Every structure is written in C-alpha cells, then in structure tokens.
Short mmCIF file of C-alpha atoms in Angstrom, two decimals:
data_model
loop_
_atom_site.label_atom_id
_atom_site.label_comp_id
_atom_site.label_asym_id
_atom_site.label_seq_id
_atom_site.Cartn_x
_atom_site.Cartn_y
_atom_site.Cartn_z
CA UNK A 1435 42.57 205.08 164.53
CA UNK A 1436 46.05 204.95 164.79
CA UNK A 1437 48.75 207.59 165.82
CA UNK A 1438 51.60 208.46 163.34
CA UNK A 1439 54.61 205.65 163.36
CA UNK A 1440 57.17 208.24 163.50
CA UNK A 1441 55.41 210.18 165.85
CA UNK A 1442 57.57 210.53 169.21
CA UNK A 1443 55.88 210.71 172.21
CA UNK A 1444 57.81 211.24 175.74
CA UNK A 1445 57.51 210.15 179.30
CA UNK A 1446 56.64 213.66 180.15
CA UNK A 1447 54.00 213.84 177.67
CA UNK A 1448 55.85 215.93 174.69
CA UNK A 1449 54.92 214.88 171.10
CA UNK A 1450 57.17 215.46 168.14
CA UNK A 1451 55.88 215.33 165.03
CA UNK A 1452 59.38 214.51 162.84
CA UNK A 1453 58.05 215.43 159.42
CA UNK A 1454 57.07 218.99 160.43
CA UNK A 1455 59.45 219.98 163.30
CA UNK A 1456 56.30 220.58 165.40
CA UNK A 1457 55.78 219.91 169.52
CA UNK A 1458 53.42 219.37 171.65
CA UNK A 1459 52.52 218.72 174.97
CA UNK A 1460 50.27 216.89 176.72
CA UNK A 1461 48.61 215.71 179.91
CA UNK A 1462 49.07 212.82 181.55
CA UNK A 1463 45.59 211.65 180.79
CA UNK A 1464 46.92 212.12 177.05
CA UNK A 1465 49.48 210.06 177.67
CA UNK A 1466 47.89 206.96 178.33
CA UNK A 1467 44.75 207.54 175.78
CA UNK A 1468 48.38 208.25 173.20
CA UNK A 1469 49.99 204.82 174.58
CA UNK A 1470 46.48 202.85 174.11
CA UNK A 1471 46.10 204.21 170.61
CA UNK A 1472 49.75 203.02 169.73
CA UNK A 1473 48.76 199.52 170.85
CA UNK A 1474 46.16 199.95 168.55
CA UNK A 1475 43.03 199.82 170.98
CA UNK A 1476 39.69 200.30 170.07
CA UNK A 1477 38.08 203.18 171.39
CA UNK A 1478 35.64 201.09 173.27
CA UNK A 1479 38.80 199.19 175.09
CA UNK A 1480 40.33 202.86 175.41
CA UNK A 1481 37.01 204.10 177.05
CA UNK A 1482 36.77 201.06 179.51
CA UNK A 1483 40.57 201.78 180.51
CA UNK A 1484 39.91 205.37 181.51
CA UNK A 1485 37.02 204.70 182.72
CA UNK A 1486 38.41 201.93 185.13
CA UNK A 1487 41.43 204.20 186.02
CA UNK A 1488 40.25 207.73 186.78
CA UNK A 1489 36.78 209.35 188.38
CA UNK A 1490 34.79 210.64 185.28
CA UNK A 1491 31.54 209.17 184.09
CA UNK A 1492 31.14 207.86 180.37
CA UNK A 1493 29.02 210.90 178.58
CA UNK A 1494 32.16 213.05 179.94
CA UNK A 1495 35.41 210.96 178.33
CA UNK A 1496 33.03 210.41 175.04
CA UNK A 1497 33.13 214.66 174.52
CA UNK A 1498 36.62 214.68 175.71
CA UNK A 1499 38.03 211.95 173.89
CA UNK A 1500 36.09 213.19 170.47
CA UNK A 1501 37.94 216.70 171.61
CA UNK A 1502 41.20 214.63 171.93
CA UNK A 1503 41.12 212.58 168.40
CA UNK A 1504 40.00 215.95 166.45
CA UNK A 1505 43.20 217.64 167.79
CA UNK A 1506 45.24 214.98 167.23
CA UNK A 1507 43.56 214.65 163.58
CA UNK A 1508 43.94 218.57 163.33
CA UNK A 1509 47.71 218.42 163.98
CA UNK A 1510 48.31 215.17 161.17
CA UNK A 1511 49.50 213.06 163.91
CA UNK A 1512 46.99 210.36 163.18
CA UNK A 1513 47.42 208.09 160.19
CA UNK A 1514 43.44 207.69 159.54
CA UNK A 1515 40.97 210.30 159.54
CA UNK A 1516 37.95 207.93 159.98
CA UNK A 1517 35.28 209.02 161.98
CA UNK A 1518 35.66 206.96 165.50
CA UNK A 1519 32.99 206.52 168.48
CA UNK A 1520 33.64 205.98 172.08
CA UNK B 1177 98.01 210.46 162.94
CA UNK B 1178 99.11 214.03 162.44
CA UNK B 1179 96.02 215.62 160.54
CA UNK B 1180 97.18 217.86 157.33
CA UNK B 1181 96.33 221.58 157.95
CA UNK B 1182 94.80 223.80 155.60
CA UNK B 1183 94.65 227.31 155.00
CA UNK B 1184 90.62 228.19 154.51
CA UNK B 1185 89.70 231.93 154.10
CA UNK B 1186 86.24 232.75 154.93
CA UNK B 1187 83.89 235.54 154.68
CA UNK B 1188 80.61 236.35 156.54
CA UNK B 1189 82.36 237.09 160.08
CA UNK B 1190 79.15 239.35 160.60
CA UNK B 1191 77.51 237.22 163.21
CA UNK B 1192 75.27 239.92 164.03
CA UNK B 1193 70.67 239.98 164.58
CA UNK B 1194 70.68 238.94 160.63
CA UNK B 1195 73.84 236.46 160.72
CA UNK B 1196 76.61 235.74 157.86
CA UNK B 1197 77.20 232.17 157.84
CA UNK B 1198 80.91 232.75 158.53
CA UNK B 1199 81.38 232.15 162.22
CA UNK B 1200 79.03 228.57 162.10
CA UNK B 1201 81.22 227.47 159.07
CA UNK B 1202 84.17 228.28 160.73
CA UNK B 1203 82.74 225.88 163.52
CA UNK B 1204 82.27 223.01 161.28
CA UNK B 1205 85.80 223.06 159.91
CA UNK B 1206 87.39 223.25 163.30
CA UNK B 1207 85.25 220.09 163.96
CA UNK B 1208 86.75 218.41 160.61
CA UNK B 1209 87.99 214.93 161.53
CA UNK B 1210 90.22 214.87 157.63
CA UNK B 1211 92.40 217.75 158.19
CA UNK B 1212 93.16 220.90 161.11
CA UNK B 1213 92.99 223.84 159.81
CA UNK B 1214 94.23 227.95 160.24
CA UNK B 1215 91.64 230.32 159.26
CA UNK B 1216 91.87 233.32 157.99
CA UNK B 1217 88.66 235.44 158.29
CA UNK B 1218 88.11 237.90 155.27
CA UNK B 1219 85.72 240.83 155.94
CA UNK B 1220 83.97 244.16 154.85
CA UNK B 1221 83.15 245.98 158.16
CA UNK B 1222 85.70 246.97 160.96
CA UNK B 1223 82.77 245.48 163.98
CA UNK B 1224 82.34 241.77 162.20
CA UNK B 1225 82.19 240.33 165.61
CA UNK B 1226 84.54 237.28 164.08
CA UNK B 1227 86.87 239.85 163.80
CA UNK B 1228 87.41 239.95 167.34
CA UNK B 1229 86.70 236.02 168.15
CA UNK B 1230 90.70 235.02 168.51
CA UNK B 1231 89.39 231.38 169.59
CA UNK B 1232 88.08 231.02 166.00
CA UNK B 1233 89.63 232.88 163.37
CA UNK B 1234 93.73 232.92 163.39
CA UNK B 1235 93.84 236.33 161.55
CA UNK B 1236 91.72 238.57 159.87
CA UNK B 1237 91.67 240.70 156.33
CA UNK B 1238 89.54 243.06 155.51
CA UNK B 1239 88.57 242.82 151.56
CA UNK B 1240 86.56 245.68 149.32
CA UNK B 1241 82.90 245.42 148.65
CA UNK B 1242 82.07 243.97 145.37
CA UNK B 1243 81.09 247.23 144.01
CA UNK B 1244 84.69 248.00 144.02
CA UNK B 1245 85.41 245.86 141.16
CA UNK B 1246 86.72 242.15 140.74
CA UNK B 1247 90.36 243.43 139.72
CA UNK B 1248 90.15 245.11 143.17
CA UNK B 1249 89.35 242.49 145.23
CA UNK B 1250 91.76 240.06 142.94
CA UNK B 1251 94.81 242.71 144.05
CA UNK B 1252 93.77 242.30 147.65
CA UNK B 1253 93.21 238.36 147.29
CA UNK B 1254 96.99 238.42 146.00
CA UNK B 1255 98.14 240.55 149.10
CA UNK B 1256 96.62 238.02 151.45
CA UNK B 1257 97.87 234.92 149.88
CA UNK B 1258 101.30 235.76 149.68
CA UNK B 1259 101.11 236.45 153.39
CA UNK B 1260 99.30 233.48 153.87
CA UNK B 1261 99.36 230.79 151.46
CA UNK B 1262 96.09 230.28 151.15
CA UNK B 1263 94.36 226.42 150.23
CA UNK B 1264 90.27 227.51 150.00
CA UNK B 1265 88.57 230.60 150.15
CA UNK B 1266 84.72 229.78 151.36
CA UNK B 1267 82.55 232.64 150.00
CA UNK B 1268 79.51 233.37 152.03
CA UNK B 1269 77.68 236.14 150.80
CA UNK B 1270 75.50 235.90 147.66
CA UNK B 1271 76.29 239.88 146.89
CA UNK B 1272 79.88 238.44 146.89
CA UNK B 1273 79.31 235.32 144.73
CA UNK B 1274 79.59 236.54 141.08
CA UNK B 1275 83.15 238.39 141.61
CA UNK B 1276 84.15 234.96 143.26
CA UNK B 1277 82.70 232.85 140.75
CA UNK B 1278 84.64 234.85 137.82
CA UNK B 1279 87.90 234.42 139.35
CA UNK B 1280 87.88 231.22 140.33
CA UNK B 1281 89.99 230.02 137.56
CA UNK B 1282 92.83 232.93 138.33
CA UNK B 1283 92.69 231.90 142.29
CA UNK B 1284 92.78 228.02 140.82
CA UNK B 1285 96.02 229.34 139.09
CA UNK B 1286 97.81 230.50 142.55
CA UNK B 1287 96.76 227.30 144.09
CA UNK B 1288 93.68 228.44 145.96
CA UNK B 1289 90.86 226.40 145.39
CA UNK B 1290 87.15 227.33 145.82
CA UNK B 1291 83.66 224.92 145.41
CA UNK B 1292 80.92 227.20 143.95
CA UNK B 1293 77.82 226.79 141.43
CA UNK B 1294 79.00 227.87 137.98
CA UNK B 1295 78.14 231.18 136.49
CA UNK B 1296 74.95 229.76 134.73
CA UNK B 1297 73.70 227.94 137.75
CA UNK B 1298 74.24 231.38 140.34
CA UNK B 1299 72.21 232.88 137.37
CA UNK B 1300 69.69 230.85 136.32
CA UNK B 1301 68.09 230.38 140.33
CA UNK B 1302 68.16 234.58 140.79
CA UNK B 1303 65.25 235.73 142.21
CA UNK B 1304 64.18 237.34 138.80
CA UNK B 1305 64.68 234.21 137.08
CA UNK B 1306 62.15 231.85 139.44
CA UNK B 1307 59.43 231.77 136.77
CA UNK B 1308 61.69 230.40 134.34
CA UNK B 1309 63.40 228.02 136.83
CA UNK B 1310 60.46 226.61 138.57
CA UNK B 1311 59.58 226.08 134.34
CA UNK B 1312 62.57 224.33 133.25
CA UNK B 1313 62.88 221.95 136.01
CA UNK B 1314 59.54 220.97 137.10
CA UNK B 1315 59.92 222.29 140.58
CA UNK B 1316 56.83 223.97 142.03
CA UNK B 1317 57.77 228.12 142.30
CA UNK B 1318 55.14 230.40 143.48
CA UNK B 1319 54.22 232.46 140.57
CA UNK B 1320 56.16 236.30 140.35
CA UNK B 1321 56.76 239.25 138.17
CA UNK B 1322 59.37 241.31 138.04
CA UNK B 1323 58.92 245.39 137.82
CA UNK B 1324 61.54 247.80 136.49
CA UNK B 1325 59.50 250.88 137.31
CA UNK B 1326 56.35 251.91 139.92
CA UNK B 1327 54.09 252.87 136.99
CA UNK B 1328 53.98 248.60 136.39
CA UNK B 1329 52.60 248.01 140.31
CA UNK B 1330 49.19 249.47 139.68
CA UNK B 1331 48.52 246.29 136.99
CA UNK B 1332 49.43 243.91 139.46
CA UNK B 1333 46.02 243.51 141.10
CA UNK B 1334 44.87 241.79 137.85
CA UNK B 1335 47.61 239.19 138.03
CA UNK B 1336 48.14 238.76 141.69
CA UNK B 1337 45.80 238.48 144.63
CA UNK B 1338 46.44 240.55 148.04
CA UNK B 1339 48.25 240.08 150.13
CA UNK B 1340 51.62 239.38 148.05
CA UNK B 1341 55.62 239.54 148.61
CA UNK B 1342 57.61 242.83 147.19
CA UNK B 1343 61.25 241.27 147.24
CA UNK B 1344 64.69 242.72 146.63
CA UNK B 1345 67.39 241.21 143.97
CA UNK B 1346 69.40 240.09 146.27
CA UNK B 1347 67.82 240.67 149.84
CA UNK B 1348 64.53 242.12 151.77
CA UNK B 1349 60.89 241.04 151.38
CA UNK B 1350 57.61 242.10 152.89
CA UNK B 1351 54.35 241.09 152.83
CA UNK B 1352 52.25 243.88 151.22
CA UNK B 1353 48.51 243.90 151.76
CA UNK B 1354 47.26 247.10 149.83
CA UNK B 1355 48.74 249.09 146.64
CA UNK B 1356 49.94 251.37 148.82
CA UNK B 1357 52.06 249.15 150.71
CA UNK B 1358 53.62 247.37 147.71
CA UNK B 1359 54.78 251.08 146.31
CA UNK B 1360 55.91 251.81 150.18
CA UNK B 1361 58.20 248.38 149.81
CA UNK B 1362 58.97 248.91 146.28
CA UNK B 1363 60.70 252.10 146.76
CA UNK B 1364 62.47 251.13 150.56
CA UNK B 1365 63.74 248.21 149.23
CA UNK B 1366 65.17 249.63 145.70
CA UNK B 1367 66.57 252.10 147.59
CA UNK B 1368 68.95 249.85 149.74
CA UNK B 1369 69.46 247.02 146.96
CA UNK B 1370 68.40 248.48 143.75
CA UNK B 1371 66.25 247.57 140.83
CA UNK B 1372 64.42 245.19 139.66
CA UNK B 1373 62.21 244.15 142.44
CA UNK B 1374 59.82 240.80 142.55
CA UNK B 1375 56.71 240.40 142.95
CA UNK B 1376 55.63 237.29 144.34
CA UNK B 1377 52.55 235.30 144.92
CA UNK B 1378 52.18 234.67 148.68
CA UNK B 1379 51.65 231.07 149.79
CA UNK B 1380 50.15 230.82 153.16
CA UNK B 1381 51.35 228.02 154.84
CA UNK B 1382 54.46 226.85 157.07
CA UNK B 1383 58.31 227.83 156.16
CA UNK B 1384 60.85 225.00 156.10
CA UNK B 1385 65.22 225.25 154.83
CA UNK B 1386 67.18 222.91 153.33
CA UNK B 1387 70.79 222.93 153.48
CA UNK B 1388 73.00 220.97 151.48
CA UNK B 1389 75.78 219.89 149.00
CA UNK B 1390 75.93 219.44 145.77
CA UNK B 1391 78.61 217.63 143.68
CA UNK B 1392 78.42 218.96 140.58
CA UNK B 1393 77.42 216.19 139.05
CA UNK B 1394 73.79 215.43 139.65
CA UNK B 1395 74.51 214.07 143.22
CA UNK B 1396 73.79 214.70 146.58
CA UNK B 1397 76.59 215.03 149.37
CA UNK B 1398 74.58 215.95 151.69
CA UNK B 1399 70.86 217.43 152.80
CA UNK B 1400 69.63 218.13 155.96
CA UNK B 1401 65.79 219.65 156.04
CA UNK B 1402 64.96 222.56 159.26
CA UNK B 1403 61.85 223.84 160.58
CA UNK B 1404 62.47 227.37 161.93
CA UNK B 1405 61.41 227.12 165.88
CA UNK B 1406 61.67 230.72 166.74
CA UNK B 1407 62.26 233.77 164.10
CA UNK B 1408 63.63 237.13 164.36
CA UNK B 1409 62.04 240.37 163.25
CA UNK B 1410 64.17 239.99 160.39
CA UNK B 1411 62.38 236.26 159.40
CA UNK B 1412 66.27 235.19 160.31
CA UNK B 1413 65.80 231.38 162.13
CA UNK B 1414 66.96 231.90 165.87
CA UNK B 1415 66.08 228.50 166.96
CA UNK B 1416 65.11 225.72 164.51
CA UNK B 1417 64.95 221.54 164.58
CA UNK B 1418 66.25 219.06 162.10
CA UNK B 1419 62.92 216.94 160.57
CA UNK B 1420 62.54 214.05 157.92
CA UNK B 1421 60.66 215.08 155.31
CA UNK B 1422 61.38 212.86 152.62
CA UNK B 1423 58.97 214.92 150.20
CA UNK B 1424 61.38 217.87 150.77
CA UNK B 1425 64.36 216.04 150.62
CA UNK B 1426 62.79 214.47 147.46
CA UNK B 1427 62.59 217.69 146.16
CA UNK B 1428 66.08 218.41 147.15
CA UNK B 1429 67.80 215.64 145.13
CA UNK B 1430 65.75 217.10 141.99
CA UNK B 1431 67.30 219.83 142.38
CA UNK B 1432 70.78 219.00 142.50
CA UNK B 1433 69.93 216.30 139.89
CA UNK B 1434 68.69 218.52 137.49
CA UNK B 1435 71.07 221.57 137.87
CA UNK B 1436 74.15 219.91 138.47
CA UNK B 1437 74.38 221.82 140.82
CA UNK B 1438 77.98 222.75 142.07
CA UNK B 1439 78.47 224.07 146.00
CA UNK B 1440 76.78 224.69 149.44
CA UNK B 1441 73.15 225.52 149.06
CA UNK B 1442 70.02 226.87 151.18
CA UNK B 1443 66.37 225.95 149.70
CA UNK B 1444 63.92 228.18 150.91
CA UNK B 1445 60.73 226.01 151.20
CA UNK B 1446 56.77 227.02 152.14
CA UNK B 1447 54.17 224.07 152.27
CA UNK B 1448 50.70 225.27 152.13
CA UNK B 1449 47.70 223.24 153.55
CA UNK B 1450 47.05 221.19 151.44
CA UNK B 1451 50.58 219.67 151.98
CA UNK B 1452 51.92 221.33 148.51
CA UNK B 1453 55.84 222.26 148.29
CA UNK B 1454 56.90 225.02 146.71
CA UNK B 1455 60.41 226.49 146.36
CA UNK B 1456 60.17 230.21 147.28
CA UNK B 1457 64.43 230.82 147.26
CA UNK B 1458 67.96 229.18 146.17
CA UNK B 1459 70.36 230.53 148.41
CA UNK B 1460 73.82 229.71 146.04
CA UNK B 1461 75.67 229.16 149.96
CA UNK B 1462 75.46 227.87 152.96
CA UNK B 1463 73.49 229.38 155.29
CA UNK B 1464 73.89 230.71 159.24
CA UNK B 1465 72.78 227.75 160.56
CA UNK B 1466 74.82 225.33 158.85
CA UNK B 1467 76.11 224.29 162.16
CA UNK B 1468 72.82 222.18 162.88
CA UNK B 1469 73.92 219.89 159.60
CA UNK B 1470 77.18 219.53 161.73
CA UNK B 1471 75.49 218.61 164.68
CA UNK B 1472 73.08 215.87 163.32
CA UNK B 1473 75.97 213.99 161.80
CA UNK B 1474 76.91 216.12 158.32
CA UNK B 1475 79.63 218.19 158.12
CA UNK B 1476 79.01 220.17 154.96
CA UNK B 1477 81.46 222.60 155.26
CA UNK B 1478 84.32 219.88 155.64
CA UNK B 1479 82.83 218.07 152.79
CA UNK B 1480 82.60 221.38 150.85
CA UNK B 1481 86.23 221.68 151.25
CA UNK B 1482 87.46 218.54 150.29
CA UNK B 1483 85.68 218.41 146.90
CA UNK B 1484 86.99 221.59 146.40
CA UNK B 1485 90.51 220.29 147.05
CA UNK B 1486 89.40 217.72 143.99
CA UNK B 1487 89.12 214.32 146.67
CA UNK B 1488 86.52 212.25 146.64
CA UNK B 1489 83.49 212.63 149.18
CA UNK B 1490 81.33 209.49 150.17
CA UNK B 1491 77.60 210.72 150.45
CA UNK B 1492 76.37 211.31 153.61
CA UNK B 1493 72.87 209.27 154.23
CA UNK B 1494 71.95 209.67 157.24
CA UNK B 1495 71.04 212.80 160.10
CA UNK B 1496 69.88 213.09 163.57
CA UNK B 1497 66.01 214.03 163.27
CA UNK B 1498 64.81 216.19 166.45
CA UNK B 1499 67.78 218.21 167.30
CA UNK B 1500 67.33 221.78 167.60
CA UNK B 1501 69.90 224.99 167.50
CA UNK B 1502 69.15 227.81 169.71
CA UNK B 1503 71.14 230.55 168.92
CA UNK B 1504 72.03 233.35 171.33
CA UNK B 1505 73.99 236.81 171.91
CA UNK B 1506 77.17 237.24 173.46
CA UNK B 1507 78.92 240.58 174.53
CA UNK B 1508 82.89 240.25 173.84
CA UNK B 1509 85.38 242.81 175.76
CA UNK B 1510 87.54 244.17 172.91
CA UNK B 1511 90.50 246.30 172.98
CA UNK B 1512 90.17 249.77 171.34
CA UNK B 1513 93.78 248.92 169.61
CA UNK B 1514 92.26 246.10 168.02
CA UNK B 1515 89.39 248.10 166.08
CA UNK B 1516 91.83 250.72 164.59
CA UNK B 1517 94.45 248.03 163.99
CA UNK B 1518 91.72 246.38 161.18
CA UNK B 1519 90.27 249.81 160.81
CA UNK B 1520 93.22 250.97 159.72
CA UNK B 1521 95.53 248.73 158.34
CA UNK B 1522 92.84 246.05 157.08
CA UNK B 1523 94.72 243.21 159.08
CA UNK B 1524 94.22 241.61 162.57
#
C-alpha cells in the first residue's frame, strides 16, 4: 500500500493530487499514518506507531485506519488497491 | 538592451462575469521579455471594462460586429492602422474568427500580421462538425446530432439517453433532463445564436482545459492542462490550478499533430470514471485564463506573436504544476466624458 509518488502532501496536512487538480485536507493523525505509508510501512508497523504515540486501543485504529485507506483509495491517491489489514 | 516595441491590437476587452480573453492576453504581452509593446484595444461595446483600463491598453477602437460584413470591418481595420501602424492584431472571439481568418492575407499585405488556424481547421473542429472530427482523427468526442428544426427533438430519445447537452453554434449549453427541457433550450438558445443547435451525449464525470499553441506544423509550442477550482453560473472557470496530466497533454499533442493546427487554442476536456478522455470543445483561441500559462512559466501570447511575426519559437517543455488563478471583480471610477468619447467617436 503505497501513496501516489506525485502526490504532495504539506506540513499542515493539505494533499494535492497533481494529475487531477484536487485538495485535500487532513488531520494531523493523517499526517503521520500519510508519512508512514510514504516510507512504505506495513500496516502492522503503522498500527504499532499509532498505537505507541496516541491513547486509542487497537480494535479502534483497525476501523479507522480501514476508513482512512478506503478514502485515500476512493480519491486515486494510492498506487495499489490491494486489500490491506491492520 | 532596448527591447523592440510592437504595435498588437486586441479584441475581447469585455472582462466582464463571462470574460473575453482580451485583458489576460494583454497581461501576458506586457510581461514579454522579446519585445515592449503599445496596445491598442479593439472593441464592440462602449462598457468593455478594458476600455477604461489606461494602465493596460494605450488606446482604444471600437470595430463593427461581424454581422456587419468583412468589407466593413476591413474599412475600419484600414482607419486604425493608418493611425496606428499596426504589427499584430490578436483576435479573441470565435464569432469574430472567420472575418479575421479571410482577411488575413489583405492585413498581411499592409504589414499587419496575425497567427490563426486556417479556414479548414476553424471549420472542421465547429461544434456541428465533432462527429466527423472525433472520426477523422481518432480523438474520443462524445457522440452528438445536430437538429435544424424542433419536429427532429422528439426522435432523440431513441438515440440519446437523458439527461443530454442542447448546445448553441457558437455559444450556450444546458443540461436537459426531459423533452420538454431540450425544446425549452432549443428554442432560448436559437433565439440568441441561431440555428443549428447540438445535441450532445452527456458524459458524467470531471471537466478539465487545455490551453495551448500550435505551430502549424504538427508541433507543440506550448500546453498547459487546468482543473477549474471554482465555476460561475455561467460554467466560466473563476478559480482553477495548473495539473500534469500527461494523458491529456498526450491527447493535446495529437491534436496539434494531426491538424496542423495553426494558433492559440482551448480544449475543452471531461474524464468520466472510468478515467476515459473525451474532447467535448476546440476553442480556435486562447481563452480568459490564459494568464495562468503565463504564470507557470509559458507565455503563449508572446509566443503567439512572434510566430506570427514569422521568427522562430523554441518549444516550451516545462510548467509550474499546483498554481492556481483566482480571479476577482474590481469597480473602476470612470469619467462620463470618457464613455461618450468611444460612444461616440469609436476612439479612446
């Protein structure tokens, strides 16, 4: 699972998507879960990171993060459309 | 070094809620870095705000609507040149292209040199003539009909599926959903632009423009692809981004390939979602937002105007992806004296 190459993604959390013109914005929890997939982590290193960093319990970031990829994967900014587990 | 200056007439000063291009090609030549320039702003309606914009255009000339004839407008052409010596008219308008494009030799004559599509290419991409085009060059077109005459509407809903686009000749579309509504659109808009209308299949999906320059020899000068950010009432782009899309821009350099084709251009493009292109329009200018093309690093309207001077042009390969326009209003303070003086005498 992998997030566009030419995707742009800000400091402040605003994705550009260069091919269609398109914006969007996003938390900062989105932010790091967009930084980890750029470095190519798996979701089980991306669900130990959150998991270490912020107060939520595992069941909880699985439903979110499933939430997260299908948006992403609902916009095109992902370059595989594999099914992924947390 | 002491730039040359040139002598550029240009139309579409109406920078009004459904913009000429004038006032943002006028920009781009200012910004030329191969020559400074005095421009001389041509126009059809006493309240072209570029009438009144001192800043931009030097002096202005008001010309007759096309349906006054080309030997009309040639008579008035001759009146302004020998006041002002004129080195390139830029045509904006398509209503305005054909008298243009038939005297470009004459104008070529007195030294005034223009860069626009031939006769055949300004035909051949009409509206009525998409079917054919789309044919001919292997370029997706959504599928359309042309109708002379409301009795033809009521067979449409064998051929086309609701909702589809009525379209004017030259301007004007709507989306129609019921039979009622395409012979509501039918007779509004051949009422204000005349006969035939289009019908066209509707492609749901997201709009995109391409603006560009084409040598007249197969090659691209320049192409810069837009997404329209925020859009008037009037589907006229008031905000819009530059984006890489090198399907579109594929599509683009078939174009110009194919047609040879000679001038500014706008494509009017609509991918659906399944990620298929199709060329709804072929705008034979350049369009109101040309000034974006300037801004991400290609200044077509300075290019425009040197191959129309007959000098070489290097390609442009490269553009800024990610920078937007936002356009806005402005309210100028203008003397009464100043409307009657082009009401009037035609001249500011």
């Amino acid at each position: 699972m992998k997030l566009r190459k030419n995707v742009a993604v800000s400091e402040a959390g605003l994705l550009f998507n260069p091919v269609t013109g398109e914006s969007y914005s996003v938390n900062p929890i989105g932010v790091e879960i967009i930084n980890l997939l750029r470095e190519e982590k798996s979701p089980e290193d991306i669900s130990k990171f959150i998991l270490g960093k912020f107060a939520t319990d595992k069941a909880t970031f699985e439903k979110d993060y499933h939430d997260f990829i299908g948006i992403l994967e609902h916009h095109n900014l992902l370059d595989s459309h594999e099914e992924t587990k947390a | 070094m002491k730039k040359r200056k040139l002598k550029i007439a240009v139309t579409g000063l109406n920078a009004i809620d459904s913009p000429g291009p004038g006032i943002s090609v006028i920009r781009a030549l200012r910004e030329a870095a191969s020559f400074d320039v005095r421009i001389i702003g041509l126009s059809y309606e006493s309240l072209e705000p570029g009438i009144y914009m001192h800043d931009l255009v030097d002096r202005t000339y008001s010309i007759p609507y096309p349906t006054a004839g080309i030997d009309t407008l040639l008579a008035r052409l001759e009146y302004i040149h020998e006041k002002e010596k004129l080195d390139v008219i830029i045509p904006n308008f398509d209503a305005e292209l054909y008298p243009f494009i038939k005297l470009e030799t004459k104008l070529k004559a007195m030294g005034i040199h223009m860069f626009l599509p031939t006769l055949h290419q300004f035909e051949e991409r009409q509206k009525v003539n998409l079917n054919e085009f789309g044919k001919k060059y292997n370029i997706n077109v959504p599928r359309s009909k042309v109708i002379h005459d409301l009795s033809m509407v009521y067979s449409l809903q064998s051929e086309f599926s609701f909702p589809m686009i009525v379209k004017g000749k030259f301007y004007d579309a709507s989306i129609a959903y019921s039979i009622e509504q395409v012979k509501s659109y039918y007779n509004k808009i051949s009422a204000k632009w005349g006969l035939p209308i289009i019908i066209q299949e509707f492609i749901h999906g997201t709009e995109f423009n391409v603006t560009g320059l084409g040598d007249g020899k197969g090659n691209t000068i320049a192409a810069v692809p837009m997404r329209k950010q925020y859009i008037t009432e009037k589907g006229k782009a008031w905000g819009g981004i530059s984006i890489s899309d090198e399907e579109m821009l594929d599509m683009t350099r078939k174009f110009l390939r194919t047609t040879k084709w000679r001038g500014g251009f706008e494509l009017e493009l609509m991918k659906n979602k399944d990620g298929e292109l199709y060329m709804l329009e072929i705008n034979p200018r350049l369009p109101a937002w040309i000034y974006l093309a300037v801004g991400v690093g290609q200044n077509i309207p300075e290019a425009l105007v040197k191959l129309a001077m007959g000098e070489k042009v290097k390609p442009f390969t490269k553009y800024t992806v990610g920078k937007m326009f936002v356009r806005y209003s402005w309210d100028m303070i203008v003397d009464r004296e100043e409307f009657e003086q082009i009401s009037i005498y035609g001249e500011l």
